[in-house]
Coordinates of C-alpha atoms in Angstrom, one line a residue:
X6 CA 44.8 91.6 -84.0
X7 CA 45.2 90.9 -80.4
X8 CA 46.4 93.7 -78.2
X9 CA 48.1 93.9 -74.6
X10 CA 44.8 94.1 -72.3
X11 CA 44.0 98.0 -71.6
X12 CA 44.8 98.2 -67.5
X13 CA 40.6 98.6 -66.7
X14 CA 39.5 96.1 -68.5
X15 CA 41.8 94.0 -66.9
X16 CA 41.0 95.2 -63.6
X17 CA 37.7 95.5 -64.1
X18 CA 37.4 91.4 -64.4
X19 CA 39.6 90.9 -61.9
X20 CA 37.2 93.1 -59.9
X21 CA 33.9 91.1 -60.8
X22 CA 35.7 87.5 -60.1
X23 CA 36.7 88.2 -56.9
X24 CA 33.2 90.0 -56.3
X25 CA 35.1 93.5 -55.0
X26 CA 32.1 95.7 -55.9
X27 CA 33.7 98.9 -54.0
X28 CA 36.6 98.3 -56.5
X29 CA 34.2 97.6 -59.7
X30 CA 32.5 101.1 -59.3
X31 CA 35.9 102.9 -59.2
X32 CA 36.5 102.1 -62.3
X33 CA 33.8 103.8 -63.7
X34 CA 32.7 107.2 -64.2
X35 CA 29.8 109.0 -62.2
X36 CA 28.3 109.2 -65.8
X37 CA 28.8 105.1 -67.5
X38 CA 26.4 103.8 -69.2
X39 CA 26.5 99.6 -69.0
X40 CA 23.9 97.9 -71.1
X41 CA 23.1 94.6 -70.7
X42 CA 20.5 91.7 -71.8
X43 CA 18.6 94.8 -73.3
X44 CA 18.8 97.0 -70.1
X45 CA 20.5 100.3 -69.2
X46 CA 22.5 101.2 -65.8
X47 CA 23.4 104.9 -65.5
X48 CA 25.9 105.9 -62.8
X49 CA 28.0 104.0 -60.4
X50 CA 25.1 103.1 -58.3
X51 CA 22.9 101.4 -60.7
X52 CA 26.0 99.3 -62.3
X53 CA 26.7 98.3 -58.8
X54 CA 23.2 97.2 -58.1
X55 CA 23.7 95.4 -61.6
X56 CA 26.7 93.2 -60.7
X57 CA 25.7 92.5 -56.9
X58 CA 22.4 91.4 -58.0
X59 CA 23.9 89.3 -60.6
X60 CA 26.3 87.9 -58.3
X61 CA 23.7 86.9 -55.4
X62 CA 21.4 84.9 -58.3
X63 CA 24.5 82.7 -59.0
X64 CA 27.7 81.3 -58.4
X65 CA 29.9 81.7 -61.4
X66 CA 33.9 81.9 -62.3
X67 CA 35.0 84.4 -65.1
X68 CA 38.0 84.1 -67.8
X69 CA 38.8 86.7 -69.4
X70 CA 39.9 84.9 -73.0
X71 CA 40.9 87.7 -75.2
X72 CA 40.7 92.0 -75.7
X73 CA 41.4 93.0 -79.1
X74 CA 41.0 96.3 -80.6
X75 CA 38.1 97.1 -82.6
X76 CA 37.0 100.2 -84.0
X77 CA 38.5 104.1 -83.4
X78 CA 38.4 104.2 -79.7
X79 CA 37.2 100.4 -78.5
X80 CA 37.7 97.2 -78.0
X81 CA 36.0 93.9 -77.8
X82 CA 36.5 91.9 -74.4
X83 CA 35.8 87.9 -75.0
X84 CA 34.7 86.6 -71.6
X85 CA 33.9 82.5 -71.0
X86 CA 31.4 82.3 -68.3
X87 CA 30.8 78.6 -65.7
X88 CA 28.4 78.6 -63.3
X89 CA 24.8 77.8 -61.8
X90 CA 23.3 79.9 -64.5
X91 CA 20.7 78.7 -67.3
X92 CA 22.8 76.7 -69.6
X93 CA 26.2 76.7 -67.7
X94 CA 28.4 77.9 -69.6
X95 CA 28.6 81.1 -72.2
X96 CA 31.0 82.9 -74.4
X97 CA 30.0 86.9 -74.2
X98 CA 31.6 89.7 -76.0
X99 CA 31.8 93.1 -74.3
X100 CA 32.3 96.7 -76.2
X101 CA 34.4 98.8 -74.3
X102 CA 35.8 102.4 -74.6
X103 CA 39.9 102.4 -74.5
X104 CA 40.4 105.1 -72.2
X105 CA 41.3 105.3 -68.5
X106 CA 38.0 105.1 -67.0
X107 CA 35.3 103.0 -68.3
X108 CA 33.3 106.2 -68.3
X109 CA 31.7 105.7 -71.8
X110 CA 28.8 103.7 -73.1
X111 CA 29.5 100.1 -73.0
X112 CA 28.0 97.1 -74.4

């Protein structure tokens, strides 16, 4: 079942495709926890580091396909990804906490 997209998820994308990192971080909690490609970013400062460094290896645009609810409490974000990458082009799934912050473990 596709729902209306929670209001920081939808910022938060809109955040990382226009590359507005001071914006980004606000939208966590002091306390997040982002994992990603099998590494962990506690705090605001080490998921900023994350998505700047990302976004100085490449040159990529973000859509944002789809946010449906999954279990109790979260939902699943479907993201399309083109750019200078390996491959070009990839399909990701995020695991997000519904609440007002993004302050929870995420996926």
């Amino acid at each position: 079942m596709t729902t209306s997209n929670p209001a920081v998820i939808t910022r938060y994308f809109a955040a990382q495709a226009a590359r507005n990192f001071d914006t980004l971080v606000t939208l966590f909690a002091d306390d997040a926890i982002v994992i990603d490609e099998g590494k962990t970013r506690r705090g605001t400062k080490e998921i900023r580091a994350w998505r700047e460094n990302v976004a100085s290896l490449y040159e990529y645009t973000t859509d944002l396909v789809s946010v449906e609810a999954a279990d109790e409490g979260e939902y699943v974000a479907r993201v399309h990804l083109e750019g200078n990458f390996p491959g070009g082009t990839v399909d990701l799934h995020y695991r997000l906490p519904s609440m007002a912050t993004l302050s929870a473990d995420w996926r």
